[in-house]
XYZ file of N, CA and C in Angstrom:
177
model
N 76.125 64.192 110.123
C 76.084 65.459 110.845
C 74.849 66.241 110.397
N 74.291 66.862 111.361
C 73.111 67.669 111.088
C 73.536 68.999 110.466
N 72.679 69.591 109.690
C 72.990 70.862 109.026
C 73.197 71.982 110.045
N 72.537 71.873 111.199
C 72.696 72.895 112.235
C 74.094 72.844 112.848
N 74.643 71.660 113.003
C 75.997 71.515 113.549
C 77.015 72.086 112.562
N 76.824 71.782 111.294
C 77.731 72.306 110.270
C 77.657 73.830 110.231
N 76.453 74.372 110.311
C 76.273 75.827 110.310
C 76.906 76.453 111.551
N 76.775 75.789 112.700
C 77.359 76.313 113.931
C 78.884 76.321 113.853
N 79.474 75.266 113.310
C 80.931 75.207 113.157
C 81.395 76.285 112.186
N 80.689 76.427 111.068
C 81.038 77.455 110.093
C 80.935 78.845 110.709
N 79.880 79.096 111.470
C 79.699 80.390 112.127
C 80.813 80.652 113.137
N 81.187 79.628 113.900
C 82.269 79.784 114.874
C 83.588 80.104 114.171
N 83.873 79.413 113.071
C 85.103 79.692 112.322
C 85.083 81.094 111.715
N 83.930 81.518 111.226
C 83.813 82.864 110.659
C 84.043 83.923 111.729
N 83.506 83.697 112.925
C 83.695 84.649 114.023
C 85.164 84.704 114.429
N 85.819 83.560 114.518
C 87.249 83.531 114.855
C 88.055 84.271 113.796
N 87.723 84.068 112.530
C 88.424 84.747 111.439
C 88.246 86.261 111.530
N 87.024 86.713 111.759
C 86.749 88.151 111.833
C 87.456 88.776 113.024
N 87.410 88.118 114.170
C 88.099 88.642 115.354
C 89.605 88.681 115.120
N 90.147 87.682 114.449
C 91.575 87.672 114.134
C 91.967 88.816 113.224
N 91.148 89.104 112.221
C 91.428 90.218 111.317
C 91.386 91.552 112.059
N 90.382 91.726 112.903
C 90.278 92.965 113.685
C 91.478 93.102 114.611
N 91.875 92.025 115.276
C 93.019 92.049 116.179
C 94.301 92.393 115.420
N 94.506 91.789 114.255
C 95.699 92.054 113.460
C 95.781 93.526 113.078
N 94.691 94.092 112.577
C 94.712 95.490 112.150
C 94.865 96.429 113.337
N 94.314 96.078 114.477
C 94.476 96.895 115.680
C 95.932 96.914 116.125
N 96.550 95.753 116.229
C 97.949 95.671 116.661
C 98.866 96.314 115.624
N 98.602 96.104 114.347
C 99.411 96.703 113.291
C 99.328 98.227 113.342
N 98.158 98.773 113.572
C 97.997 100.225 113.684
C 98.734 100.787 114.883
N 98.678 100.078 116.003
C 99.392 100.530 117.201
C 100.892 100.505 116.965
N 101.406 99.448 116.341
C 102.842 99.369 116.063
C 103.291 100.466 115.101
N 102.495 100.766 114.099
C 102.844 101.852 113.176
C 102.873 103.191 113.899
N 101.929 103.416 114.806
C 101.906 104.666 115.564
C 103.130 104.778 116.467
N 103.520 103.674 117.087
C 104.706 103.686 117.951
C 105.953 103.944 117.121
N 106.068 103.297 115.955
C 107.229 103.519 115.083
C 107.292 104.965 114.617
N 106.148 105.546 114.259
C 106.123 106.937 113.827
C 106.551 107.866 114.957
N 106.194 107.518 116.185
C 106.532 108.357 117.324
C 108.028 108.337 117.610
N 108.657 107.175 117.498
C 110.047 107.040 117.904
C 111.059 107.089 116.767
N 110.620 107.187 115.542
C 111.563 107.292 114.435
C 111.413 108.641 113.762
N 112.530 109.123 113.239
C 112.523 110.412 112.566
C 112.539 110.192 111.063
N 111.951 111.118 110.348
C 111.942 111.042 108.892
C 113.278 111.512 108.314
N 113.959 112.407 109.021
C 115.207 112.970 108.525
C 116.377 112.072 108.904
N 117.453 112.207 108.153
C 118.670 111.514 108.542
C 119.328 112.301 109.667
N 119.883 111.622 110.612
C 120.482 112.322 111.738
C 121.852 112.868 111.388
N 122.460 112.349 110.319
C 123.744 112.860 109.879
C 123.777 112.807 108.356
N 123.829 113.967 107.711
C 123.835 113.945 106.245
C 125.165 113.433 105.712
N 125.107 112.580 104.738
C 126.323 112.059 104.131
C 126.934 113.122 103.222
N 128.266 113.202 103.176
C 128.887 114.200 102.300
C 128.666 113.838 100.833
N 128.589 114.875 100.015
C 128.412 114.612 98.592
C 129.746 114.196 97.971
N 129.750 113.860 96.703
C 130.952 113.323 96.047
C 132.074 114.349 95.966
N 131.741 115.622 95.752
C 132.775 116.655 95.659
C 133.512 116.798 96.985
N 132.794 116.759 98.067
C 133.423 116.859 99.383
C 134.326 115.655 99.626
N 133.897 114.483 99.217
C 134.726 113.289 99.391
C 136.011 113.389 98.578
N 135.955 113.946 97.367
C 137.156 114.104 96.539
C 138.141 115.057 97.196
N 137.638 116.139 97.777
C 138.511 117.102 98.453
C 139.168 116.447 99.660
N 138.397 115.674 100.410
C 138.943 115.005 101.598
C 139.980 113.966 101.188
N 139.733 113.233 100.115
C 140.675 112.208 99.657
C 141.992 112.809 99.182
N 141.986 114.025 98.634
C 143.202 114.665 98.134
C 144.122 115.101 99.262
N 143.595 115.283 100.443
C 144.416 115.764 101.567
C 145.337 114.725 102.033
């Protein structure tokens, strides 16, 4: 094999790798933005503390 063919194959693989990395980070960023949009940081229902549970259990 000629050195130019080896260099061309290496360059093609490097380009595929770089495009794959860019694509992964782009899709990952979009998914994180969508998750942030549709999920809340707060709990939708606070769990009762232990004292409240003891009072409820005694009833």
